[in-house]
Coordinates of C-alpha atoms (C1' of nucleotides) in Angstrom, one line a residue:
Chain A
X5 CA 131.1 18.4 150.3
X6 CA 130.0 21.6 150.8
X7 CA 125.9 20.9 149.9
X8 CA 123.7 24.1 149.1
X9 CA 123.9 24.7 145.3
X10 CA 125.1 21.8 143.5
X11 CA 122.8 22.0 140.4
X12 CA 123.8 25.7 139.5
X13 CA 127.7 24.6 139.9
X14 CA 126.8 21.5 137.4
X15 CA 126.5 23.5 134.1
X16 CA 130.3 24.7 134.3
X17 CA 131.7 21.4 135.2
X18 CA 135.3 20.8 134.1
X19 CA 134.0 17.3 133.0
X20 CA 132.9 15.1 136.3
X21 CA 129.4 15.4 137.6
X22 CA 129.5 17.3 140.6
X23 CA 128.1 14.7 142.6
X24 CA 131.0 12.2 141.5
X25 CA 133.5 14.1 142.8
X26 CA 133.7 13.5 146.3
X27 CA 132.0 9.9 145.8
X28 CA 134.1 7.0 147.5
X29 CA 131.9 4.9 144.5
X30 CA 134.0 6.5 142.4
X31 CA 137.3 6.1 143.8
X32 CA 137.1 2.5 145.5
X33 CA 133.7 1.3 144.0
X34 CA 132.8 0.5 140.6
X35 CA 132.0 3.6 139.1
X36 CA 136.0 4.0 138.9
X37 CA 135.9 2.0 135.9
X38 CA 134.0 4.7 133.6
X39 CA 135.7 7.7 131.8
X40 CA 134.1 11.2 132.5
X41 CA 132.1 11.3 129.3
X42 CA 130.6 8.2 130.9
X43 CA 129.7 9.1 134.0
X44 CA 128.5 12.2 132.5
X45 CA 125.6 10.1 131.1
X46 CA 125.0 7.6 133.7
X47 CA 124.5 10.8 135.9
X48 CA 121.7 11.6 134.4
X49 CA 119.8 9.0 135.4
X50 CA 120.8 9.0 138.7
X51 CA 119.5 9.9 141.7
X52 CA 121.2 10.6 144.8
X53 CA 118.6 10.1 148.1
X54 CA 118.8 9.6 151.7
X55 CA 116.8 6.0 153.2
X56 CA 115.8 6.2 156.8
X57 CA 117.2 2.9 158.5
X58 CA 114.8 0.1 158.8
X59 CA 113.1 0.8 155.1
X60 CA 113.6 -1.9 152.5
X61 CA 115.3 -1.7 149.6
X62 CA 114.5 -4.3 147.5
X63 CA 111.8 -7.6 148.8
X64 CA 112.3 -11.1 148.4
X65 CA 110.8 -12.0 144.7
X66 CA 110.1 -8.7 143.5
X67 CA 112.0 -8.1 140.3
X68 CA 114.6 -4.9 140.9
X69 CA 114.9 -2.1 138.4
X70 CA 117.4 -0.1 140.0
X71 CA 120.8 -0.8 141.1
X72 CA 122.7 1.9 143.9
X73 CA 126.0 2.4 144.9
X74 CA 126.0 3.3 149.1
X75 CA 127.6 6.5 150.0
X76 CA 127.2 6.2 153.7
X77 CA 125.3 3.6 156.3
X78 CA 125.2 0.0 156.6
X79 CA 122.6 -2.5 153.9
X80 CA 121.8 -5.9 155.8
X81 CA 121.0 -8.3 153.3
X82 CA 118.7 -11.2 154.6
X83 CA 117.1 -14.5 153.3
X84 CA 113.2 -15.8 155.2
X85 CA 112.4 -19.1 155.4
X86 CA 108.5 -19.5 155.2
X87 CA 107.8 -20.1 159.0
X88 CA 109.5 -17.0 159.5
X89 CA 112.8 -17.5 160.6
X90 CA 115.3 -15.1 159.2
X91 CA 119.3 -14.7 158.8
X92 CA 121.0 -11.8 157.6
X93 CA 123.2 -13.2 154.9
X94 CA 125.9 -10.4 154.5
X95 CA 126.1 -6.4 155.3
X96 CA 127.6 -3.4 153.1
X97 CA 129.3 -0.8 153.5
X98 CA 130.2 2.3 151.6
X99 CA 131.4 2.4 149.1
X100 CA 129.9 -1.3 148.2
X101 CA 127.0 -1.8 144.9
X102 CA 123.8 -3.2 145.7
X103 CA 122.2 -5.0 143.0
X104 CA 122.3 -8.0 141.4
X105 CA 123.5 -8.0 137.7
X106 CA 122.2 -10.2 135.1
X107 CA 119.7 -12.3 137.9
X108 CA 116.2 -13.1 137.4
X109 CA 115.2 -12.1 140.7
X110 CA 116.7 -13.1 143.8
X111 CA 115.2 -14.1 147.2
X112 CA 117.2 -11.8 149.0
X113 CA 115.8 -8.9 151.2
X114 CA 117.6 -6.0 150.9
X115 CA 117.3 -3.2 153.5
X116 CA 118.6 -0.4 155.6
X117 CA 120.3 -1.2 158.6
X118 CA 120.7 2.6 159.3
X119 CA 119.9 5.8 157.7
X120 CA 121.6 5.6 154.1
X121 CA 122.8 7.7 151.4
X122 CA 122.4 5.8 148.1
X123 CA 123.3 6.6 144.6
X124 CA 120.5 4.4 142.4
X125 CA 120.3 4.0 138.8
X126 CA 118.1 2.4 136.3
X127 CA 119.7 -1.2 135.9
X128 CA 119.3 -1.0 131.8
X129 CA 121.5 1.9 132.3
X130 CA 124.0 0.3 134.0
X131 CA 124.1 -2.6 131.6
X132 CA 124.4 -0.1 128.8
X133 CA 127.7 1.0 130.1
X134 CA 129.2 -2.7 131.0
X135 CA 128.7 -2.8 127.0
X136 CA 130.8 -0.1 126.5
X137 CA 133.6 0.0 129.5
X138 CA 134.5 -4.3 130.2
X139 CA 136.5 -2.7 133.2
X140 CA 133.0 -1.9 134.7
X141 CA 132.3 -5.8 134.6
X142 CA 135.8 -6.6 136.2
X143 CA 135.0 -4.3 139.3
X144 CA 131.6 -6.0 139.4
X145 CA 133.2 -9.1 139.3
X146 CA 135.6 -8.7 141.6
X147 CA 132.9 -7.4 144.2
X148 CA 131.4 -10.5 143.7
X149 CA 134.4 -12.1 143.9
X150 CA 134.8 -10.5 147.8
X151 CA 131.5 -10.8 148.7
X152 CA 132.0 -14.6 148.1
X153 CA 135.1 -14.9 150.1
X154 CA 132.7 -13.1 153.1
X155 CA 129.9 -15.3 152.4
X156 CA 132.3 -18.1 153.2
X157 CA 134.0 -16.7 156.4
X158 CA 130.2 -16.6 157.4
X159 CA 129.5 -20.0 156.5
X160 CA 132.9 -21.0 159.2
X161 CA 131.6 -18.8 161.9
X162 CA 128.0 -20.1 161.7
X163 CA 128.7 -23.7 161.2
X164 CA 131.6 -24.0 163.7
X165 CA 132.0 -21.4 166.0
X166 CA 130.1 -21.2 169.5
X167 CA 127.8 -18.1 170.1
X168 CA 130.4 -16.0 172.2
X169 CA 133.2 -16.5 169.4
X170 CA 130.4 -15.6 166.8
X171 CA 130.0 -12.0 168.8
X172 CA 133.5 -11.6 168.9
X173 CA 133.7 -12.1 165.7
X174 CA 131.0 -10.0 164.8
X175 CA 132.3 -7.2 166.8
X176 CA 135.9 -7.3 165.2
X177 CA 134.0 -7.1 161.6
X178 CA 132.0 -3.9 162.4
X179 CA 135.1 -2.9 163.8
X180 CA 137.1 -3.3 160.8
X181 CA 134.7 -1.6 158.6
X182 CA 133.8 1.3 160.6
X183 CA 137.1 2.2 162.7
X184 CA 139.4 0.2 160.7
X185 CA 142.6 2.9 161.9
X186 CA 141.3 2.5 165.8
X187 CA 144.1 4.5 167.9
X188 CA 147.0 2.6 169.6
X189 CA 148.1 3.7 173.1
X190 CA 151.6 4.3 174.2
X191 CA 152.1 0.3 175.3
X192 CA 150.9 -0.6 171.5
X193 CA 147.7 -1.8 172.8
X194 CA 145.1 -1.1 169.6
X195 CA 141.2 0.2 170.6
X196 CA 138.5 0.9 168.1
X197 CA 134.9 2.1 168.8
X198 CA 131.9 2.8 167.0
X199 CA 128.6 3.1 166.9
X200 CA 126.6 -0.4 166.2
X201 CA 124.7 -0.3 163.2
X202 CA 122.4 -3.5 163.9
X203 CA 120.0 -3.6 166.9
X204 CA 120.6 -6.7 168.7
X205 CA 117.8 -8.9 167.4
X206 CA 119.4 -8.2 163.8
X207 CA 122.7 -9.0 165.3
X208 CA 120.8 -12.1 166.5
X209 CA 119.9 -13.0 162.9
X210 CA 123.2 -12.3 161.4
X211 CA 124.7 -14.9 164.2
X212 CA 122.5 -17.3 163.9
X213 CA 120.8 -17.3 167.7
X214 CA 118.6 -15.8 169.7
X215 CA 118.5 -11.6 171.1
X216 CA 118.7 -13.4 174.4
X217 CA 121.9 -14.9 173.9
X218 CA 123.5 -11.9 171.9
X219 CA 122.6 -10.2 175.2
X220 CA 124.0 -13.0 177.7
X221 CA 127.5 -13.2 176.1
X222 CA 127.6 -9.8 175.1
X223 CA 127.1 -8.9 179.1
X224 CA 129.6 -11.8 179.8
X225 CA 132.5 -10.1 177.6
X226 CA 131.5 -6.8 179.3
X227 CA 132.0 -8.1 182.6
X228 CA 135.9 -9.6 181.2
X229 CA 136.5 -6.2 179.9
X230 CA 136.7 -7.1 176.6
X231 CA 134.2 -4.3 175.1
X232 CA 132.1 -1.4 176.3
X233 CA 129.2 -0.7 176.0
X234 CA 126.9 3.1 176.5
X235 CA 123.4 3.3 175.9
X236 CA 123.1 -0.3 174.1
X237 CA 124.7 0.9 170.7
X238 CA 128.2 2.6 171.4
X239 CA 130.8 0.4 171.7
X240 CA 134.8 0.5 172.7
X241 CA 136.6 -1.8 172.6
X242 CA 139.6 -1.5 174.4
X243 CA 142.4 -4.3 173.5
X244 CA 141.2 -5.5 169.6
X245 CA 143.8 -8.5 169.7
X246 CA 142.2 -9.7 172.8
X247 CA 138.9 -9.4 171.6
X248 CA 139.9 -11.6 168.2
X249 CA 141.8 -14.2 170.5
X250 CA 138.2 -14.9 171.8
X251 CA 137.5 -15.2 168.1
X252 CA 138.4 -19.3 168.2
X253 CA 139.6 -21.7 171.3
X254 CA 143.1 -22.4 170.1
X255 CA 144.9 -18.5 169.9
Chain B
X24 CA 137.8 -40.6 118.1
X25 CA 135.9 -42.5 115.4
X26 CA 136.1 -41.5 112.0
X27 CA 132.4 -41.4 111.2
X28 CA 130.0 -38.4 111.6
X29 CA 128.3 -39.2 114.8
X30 CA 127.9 -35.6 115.8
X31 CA 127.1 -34.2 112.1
X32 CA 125.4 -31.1 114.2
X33 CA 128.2 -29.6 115.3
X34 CA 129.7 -27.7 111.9
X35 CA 132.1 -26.0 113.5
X36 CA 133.4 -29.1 115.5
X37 CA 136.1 -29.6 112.7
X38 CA 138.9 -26.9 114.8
X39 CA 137.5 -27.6 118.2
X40 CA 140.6 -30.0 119.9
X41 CA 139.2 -33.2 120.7
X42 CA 139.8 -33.3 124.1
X43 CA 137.1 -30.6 124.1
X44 CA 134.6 -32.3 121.8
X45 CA 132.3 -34.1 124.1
X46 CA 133.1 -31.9 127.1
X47 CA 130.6 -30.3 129.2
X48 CA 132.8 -27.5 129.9
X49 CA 132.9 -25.9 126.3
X50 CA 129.1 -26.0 126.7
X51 CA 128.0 -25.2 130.1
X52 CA 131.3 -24.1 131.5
X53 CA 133.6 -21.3 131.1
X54 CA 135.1 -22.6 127.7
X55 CA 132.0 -21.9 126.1
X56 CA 133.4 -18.3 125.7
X57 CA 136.2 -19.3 123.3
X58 CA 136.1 -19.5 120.1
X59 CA 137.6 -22.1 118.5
X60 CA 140.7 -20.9 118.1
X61 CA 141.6 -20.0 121.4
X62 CA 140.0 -23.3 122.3
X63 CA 143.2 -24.8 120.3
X64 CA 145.7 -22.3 121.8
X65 CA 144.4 -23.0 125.2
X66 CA 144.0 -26.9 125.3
X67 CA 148.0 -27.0 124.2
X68 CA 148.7 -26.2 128.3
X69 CA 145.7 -28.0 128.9
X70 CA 145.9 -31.4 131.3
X71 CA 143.3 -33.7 131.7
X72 CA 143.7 -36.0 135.1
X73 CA 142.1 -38.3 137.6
X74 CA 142.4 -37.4 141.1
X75 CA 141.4 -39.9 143.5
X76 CA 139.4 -39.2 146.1
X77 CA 140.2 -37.3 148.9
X78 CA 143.6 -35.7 147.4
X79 CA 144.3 -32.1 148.2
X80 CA 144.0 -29.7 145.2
X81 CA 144.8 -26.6 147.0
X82 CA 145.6 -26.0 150.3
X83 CA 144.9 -23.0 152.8
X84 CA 147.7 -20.7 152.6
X85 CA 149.7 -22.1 149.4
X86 CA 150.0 -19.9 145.7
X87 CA 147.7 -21.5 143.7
X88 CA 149.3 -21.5 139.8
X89 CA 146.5 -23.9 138.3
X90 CA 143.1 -23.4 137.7
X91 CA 140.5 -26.3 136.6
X92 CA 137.0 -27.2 135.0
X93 CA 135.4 -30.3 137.1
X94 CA 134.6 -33.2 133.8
X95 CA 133.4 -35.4 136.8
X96 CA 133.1 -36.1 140.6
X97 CA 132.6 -33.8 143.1
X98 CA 135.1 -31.1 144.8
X99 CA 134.7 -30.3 148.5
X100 CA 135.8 -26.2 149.6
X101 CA 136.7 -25.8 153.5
X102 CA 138.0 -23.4 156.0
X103 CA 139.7 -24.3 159.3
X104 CA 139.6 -23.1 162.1
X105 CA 143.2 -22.8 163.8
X106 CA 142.2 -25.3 166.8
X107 CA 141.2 -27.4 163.8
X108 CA 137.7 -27.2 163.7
X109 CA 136.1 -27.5 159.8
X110 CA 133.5 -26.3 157.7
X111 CA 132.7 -27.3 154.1
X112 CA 131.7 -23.7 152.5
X113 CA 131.0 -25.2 149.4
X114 CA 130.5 -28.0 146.5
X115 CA 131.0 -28.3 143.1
X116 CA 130.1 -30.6 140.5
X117 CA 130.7 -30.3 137.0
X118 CA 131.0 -28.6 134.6
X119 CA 132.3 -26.1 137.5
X120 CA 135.5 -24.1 137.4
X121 CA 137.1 -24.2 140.2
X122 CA 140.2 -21.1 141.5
X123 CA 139.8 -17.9 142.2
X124 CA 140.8 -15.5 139.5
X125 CA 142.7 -12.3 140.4
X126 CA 143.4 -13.3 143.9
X127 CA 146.2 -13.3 146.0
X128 CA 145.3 -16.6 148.0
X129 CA 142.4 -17.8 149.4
X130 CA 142.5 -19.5 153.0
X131 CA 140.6 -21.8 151.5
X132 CA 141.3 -25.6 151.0
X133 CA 140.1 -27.7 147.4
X134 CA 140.0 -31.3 148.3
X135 CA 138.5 -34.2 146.2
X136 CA 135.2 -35.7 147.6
X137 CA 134.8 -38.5 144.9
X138 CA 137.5 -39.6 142.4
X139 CA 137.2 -36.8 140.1
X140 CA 137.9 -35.6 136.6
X141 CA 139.5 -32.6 135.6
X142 CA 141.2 -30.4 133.0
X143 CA 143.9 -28.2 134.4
X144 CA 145.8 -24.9 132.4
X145 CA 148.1 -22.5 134.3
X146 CA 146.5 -19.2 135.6
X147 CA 148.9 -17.7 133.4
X148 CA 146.8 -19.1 130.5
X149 CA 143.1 -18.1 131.8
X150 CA 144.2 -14.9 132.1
X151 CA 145.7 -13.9 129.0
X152 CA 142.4 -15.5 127.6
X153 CA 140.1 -13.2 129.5
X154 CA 141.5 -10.0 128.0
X155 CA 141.2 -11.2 124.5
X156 CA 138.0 -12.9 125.3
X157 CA 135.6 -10.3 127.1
X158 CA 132.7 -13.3 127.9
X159 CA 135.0 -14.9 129.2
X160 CA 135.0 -12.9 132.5
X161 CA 131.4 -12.5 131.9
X162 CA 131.2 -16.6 132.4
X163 CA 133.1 -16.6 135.5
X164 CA 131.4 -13.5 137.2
X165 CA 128.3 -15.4 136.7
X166 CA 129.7 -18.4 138.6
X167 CA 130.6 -16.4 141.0
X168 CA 127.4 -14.6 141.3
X169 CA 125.8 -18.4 141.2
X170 CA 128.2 -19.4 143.9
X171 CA 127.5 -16.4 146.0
X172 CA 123.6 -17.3 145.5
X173 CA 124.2 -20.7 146.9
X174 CA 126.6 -19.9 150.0
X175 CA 124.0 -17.2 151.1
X176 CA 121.1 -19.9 150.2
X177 CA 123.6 -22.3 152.8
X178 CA 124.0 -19.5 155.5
X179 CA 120.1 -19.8 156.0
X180 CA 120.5 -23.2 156.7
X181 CA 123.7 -22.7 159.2
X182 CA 122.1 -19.9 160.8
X183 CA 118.4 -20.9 161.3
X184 CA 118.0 -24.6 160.7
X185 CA 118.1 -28.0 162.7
X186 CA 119.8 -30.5 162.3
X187 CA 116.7 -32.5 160.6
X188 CA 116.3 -29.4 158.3
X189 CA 119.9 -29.1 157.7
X190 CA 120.2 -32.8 156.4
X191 CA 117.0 -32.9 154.1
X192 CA 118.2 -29.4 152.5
X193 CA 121.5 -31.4 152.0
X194 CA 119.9 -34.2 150.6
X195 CA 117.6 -32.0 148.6
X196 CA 121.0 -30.4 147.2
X197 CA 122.6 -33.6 146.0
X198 CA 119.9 -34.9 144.4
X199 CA 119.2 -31.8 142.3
X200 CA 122.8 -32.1 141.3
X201 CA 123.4 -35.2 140.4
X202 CA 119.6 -36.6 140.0
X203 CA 118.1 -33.7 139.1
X204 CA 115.3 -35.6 136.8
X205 CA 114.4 -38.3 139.5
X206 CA 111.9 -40.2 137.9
X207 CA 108.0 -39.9 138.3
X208 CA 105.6 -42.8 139.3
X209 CA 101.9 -43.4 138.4
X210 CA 100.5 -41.4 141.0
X211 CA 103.2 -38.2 139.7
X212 CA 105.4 -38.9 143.1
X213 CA 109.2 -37.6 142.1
X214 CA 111.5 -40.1 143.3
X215 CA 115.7 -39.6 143.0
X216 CA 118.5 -42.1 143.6
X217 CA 122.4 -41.3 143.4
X218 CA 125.5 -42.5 145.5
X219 CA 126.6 -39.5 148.3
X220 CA 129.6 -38.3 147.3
X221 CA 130.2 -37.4 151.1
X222 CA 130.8 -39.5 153.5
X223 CA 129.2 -39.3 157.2
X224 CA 132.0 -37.2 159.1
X225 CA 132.0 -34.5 155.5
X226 CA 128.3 -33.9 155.9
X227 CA 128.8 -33.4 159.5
X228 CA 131.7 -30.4 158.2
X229 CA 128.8 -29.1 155.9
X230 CA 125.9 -29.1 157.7
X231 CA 128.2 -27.6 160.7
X232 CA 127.4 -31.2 162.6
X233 CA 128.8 -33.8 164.7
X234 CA 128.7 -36.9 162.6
X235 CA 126.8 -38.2 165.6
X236 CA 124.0 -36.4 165.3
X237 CA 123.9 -36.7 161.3
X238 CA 123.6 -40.0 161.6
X239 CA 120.7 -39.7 164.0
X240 CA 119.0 -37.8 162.2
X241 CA 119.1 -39.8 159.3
X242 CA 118.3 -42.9 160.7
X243 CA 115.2 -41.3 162.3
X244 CA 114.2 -40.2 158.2
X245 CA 114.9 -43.9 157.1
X246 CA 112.7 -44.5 160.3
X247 CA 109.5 -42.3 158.7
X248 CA 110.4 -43.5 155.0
X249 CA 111.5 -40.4 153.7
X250 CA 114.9 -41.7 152.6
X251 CA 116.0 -45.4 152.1
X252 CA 119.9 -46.0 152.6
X253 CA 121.8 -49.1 151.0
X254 CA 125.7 -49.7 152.1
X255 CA 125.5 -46.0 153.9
X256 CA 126.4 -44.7 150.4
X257 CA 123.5 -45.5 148.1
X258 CA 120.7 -43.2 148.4
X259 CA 116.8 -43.7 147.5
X260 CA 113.9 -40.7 147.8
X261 CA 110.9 -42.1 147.2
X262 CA 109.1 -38.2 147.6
X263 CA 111.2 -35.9 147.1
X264 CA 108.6 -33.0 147.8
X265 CA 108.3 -34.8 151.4
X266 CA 111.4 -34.6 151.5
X267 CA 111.4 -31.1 150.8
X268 CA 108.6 -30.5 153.5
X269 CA 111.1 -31.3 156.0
X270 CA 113.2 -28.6 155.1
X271 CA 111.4 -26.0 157.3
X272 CA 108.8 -26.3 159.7
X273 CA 106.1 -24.7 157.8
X274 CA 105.2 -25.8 154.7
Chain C
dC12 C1' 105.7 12.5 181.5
dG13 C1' 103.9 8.4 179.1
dG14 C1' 104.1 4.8 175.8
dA15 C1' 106.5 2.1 172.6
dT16 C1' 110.5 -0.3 171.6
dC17 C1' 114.6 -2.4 172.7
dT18 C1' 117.5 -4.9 176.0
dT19 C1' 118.5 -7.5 180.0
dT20 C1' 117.7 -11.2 183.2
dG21 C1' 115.8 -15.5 185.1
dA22 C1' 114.0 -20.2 185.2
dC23 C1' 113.3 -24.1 182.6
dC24 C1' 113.7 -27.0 178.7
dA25 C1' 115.4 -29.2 174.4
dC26 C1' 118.6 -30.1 171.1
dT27 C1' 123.0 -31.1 169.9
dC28 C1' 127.6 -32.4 171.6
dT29 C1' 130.8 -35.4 174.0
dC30 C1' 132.6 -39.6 175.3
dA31 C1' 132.3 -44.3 174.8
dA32 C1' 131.2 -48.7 173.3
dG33 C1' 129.5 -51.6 169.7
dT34 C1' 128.4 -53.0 164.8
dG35 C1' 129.4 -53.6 160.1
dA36 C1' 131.9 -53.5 155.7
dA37 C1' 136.2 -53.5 153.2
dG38 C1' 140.9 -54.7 152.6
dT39 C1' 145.2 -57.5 154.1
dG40 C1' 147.9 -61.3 154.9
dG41 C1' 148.4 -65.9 156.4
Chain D
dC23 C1' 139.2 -68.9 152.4
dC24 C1' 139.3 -67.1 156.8
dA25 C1' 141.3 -64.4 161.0
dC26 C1' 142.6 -59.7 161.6
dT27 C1' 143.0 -54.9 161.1
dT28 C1' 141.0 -50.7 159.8
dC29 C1' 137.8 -47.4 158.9
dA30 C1' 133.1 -45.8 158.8
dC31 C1' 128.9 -45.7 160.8
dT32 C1' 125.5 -46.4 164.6
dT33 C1' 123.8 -46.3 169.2
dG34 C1' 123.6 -45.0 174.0
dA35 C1' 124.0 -42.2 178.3
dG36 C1' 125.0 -37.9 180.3
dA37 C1' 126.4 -33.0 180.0
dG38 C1' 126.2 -28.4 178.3
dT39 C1' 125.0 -24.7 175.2
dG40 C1' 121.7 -22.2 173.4
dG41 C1' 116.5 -21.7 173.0
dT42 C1' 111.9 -20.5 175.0
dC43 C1' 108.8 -18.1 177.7
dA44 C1' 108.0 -14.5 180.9
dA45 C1' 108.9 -10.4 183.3
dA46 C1' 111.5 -6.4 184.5
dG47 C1' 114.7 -2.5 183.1
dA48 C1' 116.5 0.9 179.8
dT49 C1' 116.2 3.9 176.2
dC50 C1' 114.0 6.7 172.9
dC51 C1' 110.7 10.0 171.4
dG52 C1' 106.6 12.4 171.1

DNA sequence: CGGATCTTTGACCACTCTCAAGTGAAGTGG
DNA sequence: CCACTTCACTTGAGAGTGGTCAAAGATCCG
């Protein structure tokens, strides 16, 4: 989108809030399920807002008030245990919801992994509209639904898989999310690259071992030519099928 | 059923089927959303079974046409990995439901872990229910949401405990499930008892263990007093908040 | 350029795994 | 009722993977 003068443009709008119309939350997330005249009103009470990576979000035991949709950037979700020891339960992506609906208060850490754009909203507001538009709760649902069925492939890779198949692993989900095209060469051999959104110690937390091993096996798969790596955080990977053979043992 | 008026309480009860009467499902479970009607209409593709234990309810890969609640025993949920490596990414007791709405398939295999209990209706069914029945789907997004909670809760313990951590979590887990009173002494020491629905080499799969080292470990806790074990099965916590000290280093 | 932060590397150690044998309980058939 | 098999669990010895601690390189940014 264009940027500059949004607010003036807002007054003659055919009927979707300017800042809806190029939103991925409205297409693929949940705000899809709400007619115009309903995102009309939940617009009101939204605010759009940019989150330099590394700020939290929400903190373990604090009770949350708003909910947001992301627009771009990456939200690591992590859980402490009280000595200190801490693992990064899922990530998001655009153009996921963050929030839980209908909880108490969860002891989850929410937080930026990089600079964010965010969409937030009031959570009564949002609970107004599930009232009105059941769809709403269907997408929600079914978010939960896939975050579930992440959680899980998780739980595999963390219980069973050794630490250089958990960084394979790790690398091909990034990869999926942020160059999920990649490019094929003439001999059909599929590459993807991106920038890494996690520093290595959180990489460390969301595998389940220490910086110092991320870094051994990651130097290790560098050496077989399995990924590249400039300046610590931009990675190539140059044969993706390769890199998910190293994914388990057995291929 | 007898004739007389044993649950008087229940007005309504005079529609409800009486397969559902004493069920913990209509009141804790998804079926709590239906009215009494659709209670009827539902329990006429409605099977109640035994399934002994260790009998496949779903496996990885396969269409899954029947969906059930959990009246007793305990379910197991694992993934494998294709060199045959196994995690257990979840339990569920009653009165849980257990399938995935919406889904295409889930790589995910259901397996009795006890002899179990359950009532079975075709997808088909559920799902013509949840569009009449809006709290329906507001039931089973909070189960999910519940489920997410407790696979992020077990990712913690994957990721960043030990194996003595990991088993007096697991213990801790089972015994707020199926004891979760316990009973309290003179001096106010909780105490829980209850037969392990898992045996040795299924921990091991959940705790993302050798059976080896469960065993170990848990000889080395009978060692301090911290558990008692009769016929490997039968299970005795004299503390259970010792117990729960031992779930992380710090206290 | 200088300092802070992040990453890599090395040496050593500990925990868990692997492989193997041994014990115990439950069920089968003579 | 008792050998005999089977399955589950325990125990031991040794190996290997990942962790810890410490120091040196990179990278980032003012």
């Amino acid at each position: 989108m264009a940027g500059g003068d949004d607010k003036r443009k807002d007054i003659h709008s055919a009927g979707i809030p300017v800042l809806c119309r190029a939103c991925e939350a409205r297409h693929k997330g949940v705000c899809g399920a709400l007619t115009e005249d309903q995102l009309v009103r939940l617009s009101r009470s939204t605010t759009r807002k940019a989150v330099s990576k590394e700020t939290p979000l929400t903190s373990a035991g604090e009770d949350v008030t708003q909910f947001s949709n992301i627009l771009g950037g990456v939200v690591k979700l992590s859980k402490l245990l009280p000595d200190g020891r801490q693992q990064i339960v899922g990530l998001q992506f655009a153009p996921d919801f963050i929030g839980r609906p209908f909880s108490e208060q969860s002891d989850l850490t929410t937080e930026a992994a990089t600079t964010l754009r965010i969409c937030s909203f009031p959570k009564s507001a949002l609970e107004k509209m599930i009232e009105e538009a059941p769809d709403l709760e269907h997408r929600l649902h079914n978010q939960a639904l896939r975050e579930l069925d992440e959680a899980r492939d998780w739980l595999l890779s963390l219980g069973r898989r050794s630490a250089r198949e958990k960084l394979a692993s790790f690398l091909c989900l990034i990869a999926d999310h942020i160059d999920p095209e990649g490019s094929e060469d003439t001999n059909g051999i599929h590459s993807a690259q991106f920038e890494l959104p996690l520093k290595r110690t959180d990489i460390a937390d969301f595998l389940g071992l220490t910086p110092e091993t991320v870094s051994r096996r990651l130097t290790e798969m560098r050496k077989e030519g399995l990924v590249e790596v400039t300046q610590n955080r931009y990675i190539r990977i140059p044969d993706i099928d390769a890199l998910r053979d190293a994914t388990s043992s057995d291929g």
